[in-house]
Amino acid sequence: GENVEQHPSTLSVQEGDSAVIKCTYSDSASNYFPWYKQELGKRPQLIIDIRSNVGEKKDQRIAVTLNKTAKHFSLHITETQPEDSAVYFCAAPNNDMRFGAGTRLTVKP
Amino acid sequence: NAGVTQTPKFRILKIGQSMTLQCTQDMNHNYMYWYRQDPGMGLKLIYYSVGAGITDKGEVPNGYNVSRSTTEDFPLRLELAAPSQTSVYFCASTGGTYNEQFFGPGTRLTVL
């Protein structure tokens, strides 16, 4: 199956700062790259995704960038707010949808 | 659409007992998955299925079995429960125009 590495494992920022989480993958055939947010005690929810035919996608304060040559993609959150505090997971799915290990983001007010 | 539903929400098992975690989706998705998530940890893929009658092992299949007799249902079976299987179990399905993955609400299992 696909190997997905995610960094950092924990990230603490001040409210209003930006946060960046990076994932690398191994299978060059991967063409779909989602990001999920999981709040405490809840199920993971898709927040943004990108396909291999574009290099960047934005949705309000969140964006995802993709570098297919280097096989990495990143989640960018700008103007962070306390409600952004959660665990974030990336995936580079093939048939078996495997996730990165997760990043615990804490936004301090 | 109800999406992905799981039962039960909570369960306590004794060591050696067996149980089946139920998962149903009403979105006509071909792909379905079972994950476990230990406290403070990530999602580990147990088994997945690309369609009715087809199942495959994920990262951590030992101690579990699955079946996929219909598109809608993907039950997960624990035959001899062990404390190491204490976890939250999520079922998910993938499909639709953009191949988005949808998760069920999870089953919190404790083995004592």
mmCIF file of C-alpha atoms in Angstrom:
data_model
loop_
_atom_site.group_PDB
_atom_site.id
_atom_site.type_symbol
_atom_site.label_atom_id
_atom_site.label_comp_id
_atom_site.label_asym_id
_atom_site.label_seq_id
_atom_site.Cartn_x
_atom_site.Cartn_y
_atom_site.Cartn_z
ATOM 1 C CA GLY A 1 0.000 0.000 0.000
ATOM 2 C CA GLU A 2 0.879 3.653 -0.240
ATOM 3 C CA ASN A 3 3.287 5.054 2.357
ATOM 4 C CA VAL A 4 2.333 8.492 3.615
ATOM 5 C CA GLU A 5 4.526 10.444 6.002
ATOM 6 C CA GLN A 6 3.166 13.473 7.797
ATOM 7 C CA HIS A 7 5.018 16.234 9.643
ATOM 8 C CA PRO A 8 5.020 17.678 12.200
ATOM 9 C CA SER A 9 3.242 15.425 14.675
ATOM 10 C CA THR A 10 2.345 18.398 16.878
ATOM 11 C CA LEU A 11 2.094 22.078 16.049
ATOM 12 C CA SER A 12 1.307 24.963 18.359
ATOM 13 C CA VAL A 13 0.626 28.458 17.004
ATOM 14 C CA GLN A 14 -0.716 31.738 18.288
ATOM 15 C CA GLU A 15 -4.152 32.785 17.132
ATOM 16 C CA GLY A 16 -3.840 34.696 13.877
ATOM 17 C CA ASP A 17 -0.618 32.981 12.811
ATOM 18 C CA SER A 18 -0.362 30.546 9.917
ATOM 19 C CA ALA A 19 0.040 26.782 10.210
ATOM 20 C CA VAL A 20 1.584 24.454 7.639
ATOM 21 C CA ILE A 21 1.425 20.659 7.660
ATOM 22 C CA LYS A 22 3.302 18.598 5.098
ATOM 23 C CA CYS A 23 2.853 15.096 3.740
ATOM 24 C CA THR A 24 5.026 13.017 1.446
ATOM 25 C CA TYR A 25 3.907 9.949 -0.441
ATOM 26 C CA SER A 26 5.610 7.122 -2.283
ATOM 27 C CA ASP A 27 3.355 6.040 -5.160
ATOM 28 C CA SER A 28 3.774 8.283 -8.162
ATOM 29 C CA ALA A 29 0.439 6.995 -9.520
ATOM 30 C CA SER A 30 -1.480 8.737 -6.723
ATOM 31 C CA ASN A 31 -3.655 11.506 -8.146
ATOM 32 C CA TYR A 32 -5.977 12.540 -5.334
ATOM 33 C CA PHE A 33 -4.846 14.105 -2.051
ATOM 34 C CA PRO A 34 -7.384 14.827 0.685
ATOM 35 C CA TRP A 35 -7.005 16.458 4.092
ATOM 36 C CA TYR A 36 -9.192 15.574 7.045
ATOM 37 C CA LYS A 37 -9.875 17.326 10.336
ATOM 38 C CA GLN A 38 -10.794 15.359 13.423
ATOM 39 C CA GLU A 39 -12.074 17.120 16.497
ATOM 40 C CA LEU A 40 -11.923 15.393 19.851
ATOM 41 C CA GLY A 41 -14.375 12.502 20.076
ATOM 42 C CA LYS A 42 -15.656 12.962 16.543
ATOM 43 C CA ARG A 43 -15.185 11.308 13.173
ATOM 44 C CA PRO A 44 -12.706 12.641 10.599
ATOM 45 C CA GLN A 45 -14.219 15.151 8.195
ATOM 46 C CA LEU A 46 -12.885 16.100 4.772
ATOM 47 C CA ILE A 47 -11.873 19.769 4.724
ATOM 48 C CA ILE A 48 -10.114 20.134 1.394
ATOM 49 C CA ASP A 49 -8.671 17.991 -1.353
ATOM 50 C CA ILE A 50 -6.644 18.403 -4.511
ATOM 51 C CA ARG A 51 -6.220 16.445 -7.696
ATOM 52 C CA SER A 52 -2.982 15.971 -9.526
ATOM 53 C CA ASN A 53 -3.916 18.219 -12.433
ATOM 54 C CA VAL A 54 -3.637 21.368 -10.277
ATOM 55 C CA GLY A 55 -0.889 22.710 -8.055
ATOM 56 C CA GLU A 56 -2.940 24.642 -5.516
ATOM 57 C CA LYS A 57 -6.478 24.891 -4.243
ATOM 58 C CA LYS A 58 -7.911 27.402 -1.779
ATOM 59 C CA ASP A 59 -11.055 27.507 0.288
ATOM 60 C CA GLN A 60 -11.262 30.616 2.437
ATOM 61 C CA ARG A 61 -8.539 30.285 5.102
ATOM 62 C CA ILE A 62 -7.312 26.855 4.071
ATOM 63 C CA ALA A 63 -5.278 25.868 1.044
ATOM 64 C CA VAL A 64 -3.520 22.790 -0.229
ATOM 65 C CA THR A 65 -0.459 22.790 -2.471
ATOM 66 C CA LEU A 66 0.843 19.840 -4.435
ATOM 67 C CA ASN A 67 4.302 19.143 -5.819
ATOM 68 C CA LYS A 68 4.022 15.950 -7.843
ATOM 69 C CA THR A 69 7.689 15.931 -8.804
ATOM 70 C CA ALA A 70 8.781 15.925 -5.179
ATOM 71 C CA LYS A 71 5.779 13.801 -4.127
ATOM 72 C CA HIS A 72 4.633 16.082 -1.360
ATOM 73 C CA PHE A 73 1.559 18.123 -0.581
ATOM 74 C CA SER A 74 0.870 20.595 2.177
ATOM 75 C CA LEU A 75 -2.042 22.034 4.117
ATOM 76 C CA HIS A 76 -1.902 25.747 4.846
ATOM 77 C CA ILE A 77 -4.182 27.406 7.366
ATOM 78 C CA THR A 78 -4.006 31.192 7.565
ATOM 79 C CA GLU A 79 -5.335 33.495 10.297
ATOM 80 C CA THR A 80 -5.708 30.540 12.639
ATOM 81 C CA GLN A 81 -8.514 30.536 15.192
ATOM 82 C CA PRO A 82 -8.972 28.462 18.371
ATOM 83 C CA GLU A 83 -11.623 26.371 16.606
ATOM 84 C CA ASP A 84 -8.936 25.211 14.176
ATOM 85 C CA SER A 85 -7.460 23.194 17.061
ATOM 86 C CA ALA A 86 -7.832 19.537 16.073
ATOM 87 C CA VAL A 87 -5.925 16.626 14.608
ATOM 88 C CA TYR A 88 -5.335 16.834 10.869
ATOM 89 C CA PHE A 89 -4.729 13.835 8.636
ATOM 90 C CA CYS A 90 -3.530 13.582 5.068
ATOM 91 C CA ALA A 91 -3.999 10.648 2.699
ATOM 92 C CA ALA A 92 -2.735 9.630 -0.727
ATOM 93 C CA PRO A 93 -5.228 6.948 -1.510
ATOM 94 C CA ASN A 94 -5.088 4.112 -3.921
ATOM 95 C CA ASN A 95 -7.472 1.237 -3.384
ATOM 96 C CA ASP A 96 -6.415 0.989 0.246
ATOM 97 C CA MET A 97 -6.998 4.414 1.755
ATOM 98 C CA ARG A 98 -4.142 4.891 4.234
ATOM 99 C CA PHE A 99 -3.587 7.997 6.275
ATOM 100 C CA GLY A 100 -0.631 9.907 7.575
ATOM 101 C CA ALA A 101 0.003 9.645 11.302
ATOM 102 C CA GLY A 102 -1.743 12.935 12.019
ATOM 103 C CA THR A 103 -0.787 16.402 13.253
ATOM 104 C CA ARG A 104 -2.222 17.759 16.482
ATOM 105 C CA LEU A 105 -2.686 21.492 15.933
ATOM 106 C CA THR A 106 -3.194 23.735 18.941
ATOM 107 C CA VAL A 107 -4.137 27.363 18.402
ATOM 108 C CA LYS A 108 -3.490 29.440 21.502
ATOM 109 C CA PRO A 109 -5.752 32.453 22.026
ATOM 110 C CA ASN B 1 -29.335 9.766 2.846
ATOM 111 C CA ALA B 2 -28.180 8.472 6.219
ATOM 112 C CA GLY B 3 -24.602 8.169 4.908
ATOM 113 C CA VAL B 4 -22.470 5.658 6.799
ATOM 114 C CA THR B 5 -24.027 4.186 9.916
ATOM 115 C CA GLN B 6 -22.379 1.997 12.541
ATOM 116 C CA THR B 7 -23.736 -0.077 15.384
ATOM 117 C CA PRO B 8 -23.246 -0.338 18.269
ATOM 118 C CA LYS B 9 -21.881 3.022 19.457
ATOM 119 C CA PHE B 10 -20.289 1.531 22.553
ATOM 120 C CA ARG B 11 -19.503 -1.990 23.671
ATOM 121 C CA ILE B 12 -17.621 -3.657 26.493
ATOM 122 C CA LEU B 13 -16.354 -7.184 25.871
ATOM 123 C CA LYS B 14 -14.663 -9.711 28.071
ATOM 124 C CA ILE B 15 -11.445 -11.330 26.884
ATOM 125 C CA GLY B 16 -12.228 -14.197 24.529
ATOM 126 C CA GLN B 17 -15.721 -13.028 23.598
ATOM 127 C CA SER B 18 -16.756 -12.465 20.009
ATOM 128 C CA MET B 19 -18.750 -9.717 18.370
ATOM 129 C CA THR B 20 -19.622 -8.175 15.033
ATOM 130 C CA LEU B 21 -19.435 -4.454 14.359
ATOM 131 C CA GLN B 22 -22.022 -3.456 11.813
ATOM 132 C CA CYS B 23 -21.497 -0.903 9.047
ATOM 133 C CA THR B 24 -24.005 0.161 6.405
ATOM 134 C CA GLN B 25 -23.902 2.861 3.741
ATOM 135 C CA ASP B 26 -26.760 4.009 1.538
ATOM 136 C CA MET B 27 -24.725 5.936 -1.061
ATOM 137 C CA ASN B 28 -24.129 2.979 -3.375
ATOM 138 C CA HIS B 29 -20.372 3.272 -2.857
ATOM 139 C CA ASN B 30 -18.225 0.390 -4.035
ATOM 140 C CA TYR B 31 -15.291 1.053 -1.717
ATOM 141 C CA MET B 32 -15.614 0.453 2.022
ATOM 142 C CA TYR B 33 -13.039 0.437 4.807
ATOM 143 C CA TRP B 34 -12.549 -0.421 8.450
ATOM 144 C CA TYR B 35 -10.097 1.546 10.595
ATOM 145 C CA ARG B 36 -9.123 1.440 14.220
ATOM 146 C CA GLN B 37 -7.945 4.462 16.140
ATOM 147 C CA ASP B 38 -6.201 4.018 19.459
ATOM 148 C CA PRO B 39 -6.263 6.939 21.930
ATOM 149 C CA GLY B 40 -4.218 9.856 20.663
ATOM 150 C CA MET B 41 -3.140 7.952 17.590
ATOM 151 C CA GLY B 42 -3.841 7.882 13.900
ATOM 152 C CA LEU B 43 -6.113 5.736 11.758
ATOM 153 C CA LYS B 44 -4.923 2.236 10.987
ATOM 154 C CA LEU B 45 -6.534 0.370 8.105
ATOM 155 C CA ILE B 46 -7.796 -3.064 9.122
ATOM 156 C CA TYR B 47 -9.590 -4.320 6.001
ATOM 157 C CA TYR B 48 -11.080 -2.819 2.902
ATOM 158 C CA SER B 49 -13.362 -3.849 0.068
ATOM 159 C CA VAL B 50 -13.557 -2.605 -3.513
ATOM 160 C CA GLY B 51 -16.949 -4.161 -4.135
ATOM 161 C CA ALA B 52 -19.380 -6.869 -3.110
ATOM 162 C CA GLY B 53 -17.621 -10.202 -2.751
ATOM 163 C CA ILE B 54 -14.117 -8.672 -2.649
ATOM 164 C CA THR B 55 -12.145 -7.946 0.505
ATOM 165 C CA ASP B 56 -8.489 -7.277 1.210
ATOM 166 C CA LYS B 57 -6.202 -6.892 4.206
ATOM 167 C CA GLY B 58 -4.983 -3.529 5.345
ATOM 168 C CA GLU B 59 -2.170 -2.671 7.752
ATOM 169 C CA VAL B 60 -3.474 -4.414 10.889
ATOM 170 C CA PRO B 61 -5.807 -7.311 9.926
ATOM 171 C CA ASN B 62 -4.796 -9.839 12.600
ATOM 172 C CA GLY B 63 -7.638 -10.745 14.956
ATOM 173 C CA TYR B 64 -10.351 -9.508 12.577
ATOM 174 C CA ASN B 65 -12.443 -10.825 9.721
ATOM 175 C CA VAL B 66 -14.757 -9.138 7.259
ATOM 176 C CA SER B 67 -17.299 -10.046 4.627
ATOM 177 C CA ARG B 68 -19.007 -8.054 1.871
ATOM 178 C CA SER B 69 -22.054 -9.890 0.618
ATOM 179 C CA THR B 70 -23.855 -6.688 -0.465
ATOM 180 C CA THR B 71 -22.795 -3.227 -1.622
ATOM 181 C CA GLU B 72 -24.389 -1.664 1.458
ATOM 182 C CA ASP B 73 -22.998 -3.765 4.324
ATOM 183 C CA PHE B 74 -19.446 -4.373 5.507
ATOM 184 C CA PRO B 75 -19.431 -6.052 8.940
ATOM 185 C CA LEU B 76 -16.255 -6.487 10.979
ATOM 186 C CA ARG B 77 -15.921 -9.616 13.099
ATOM 187 C CA LEU B 78 -13.787 -10.047 16.230
ATOM 188 C CA GLU B 79 -13.542 -13.733 17.087
ATOM 189 C CA LEU B 80 -11.501 -13.821 20.313
ATOM 190 C CA ALA B 81 -11.406 -10.360 21.812
ATOM 191 C CA ALA B 82 -8.138 -9.251 23.404
ATOM 192 C CA PRO B 83 -7.327 -6.109 25.437
ATOM 193 C CA SER B 84 -5.131 -4.940 22.539
ATOM 194 C CA GLN B 85 -8.311 -4.549 20.486
ATOM 195 C CA THR B 86 -9.614 -1.803 22.764
ATOM 196 C CA SER B 87 -10.020 1.078 20.352
ATOM 197 C CA VAL B 88 -12.444 3.226 18.404
ATOM 198 C CA TYR B 89 -13.476 1.590 15.156
ATOM 199 C CA PHE B 90 -14.472 3.682 12.150
ATOM 200 C CA CYS B 91 -16.126 2.406 9.037
ATOM 201 C CA ALA B 92 -15.887 4.497 5.865
ATOM 202 C CA SER B 93 -16.956 4.410 2.253
ATOM 203 C CA THR B 94 -15.639 6.158 -0.836
ATOM 204 C CA GLY B 95 -17.480 7.191 -3.923
ATOM 205 C CA GLY B 96 -19.378 9.935 -5.638
ATOM 206 C CA THR B 97 -18.230 12.401 -8.247
ATOM 207 C CA TYR B 98 -15.053 13.397 -6.417
ATOM 208 C CA ASN B 99 -14.276 10.093 -4.695
ATOM 209 C CA GLU B 100 -14.721 11.647 -1.252
ATOM 210 C CA GLN B 101 -14.416 9.378 1.759
ATOM 211 C CA PHE B 102 -17.259 9.433 4.274
ATOM 212 C CA PHE B 103 -16.849 8.147 7.812
ATOM 213 C CA GLY B 104 -19.349 6.574 10.151
ATOM 214 C CA PRO B 105 -19.671 7.888 13.710
ATOM 215 C CA GLY B 106 -17.475 5.156 15.172
ATOM 216 C CA THR B 107 -17.811 2.306 17.656
ATOM 217 C CA ARG B 108 -15.962 2.584 20.960
ATOM 218 C CA LEU B 109 -14.905 -0.909 22.025
ATOM 219 C CA THR B 110 -13.363 -1.831 25.369
ATOM 220 C CA VAL B 111 -12.033 -5.318 26.044
ATOM 221 C CA LEU B 112 -11.521 -6.163 29.714
#
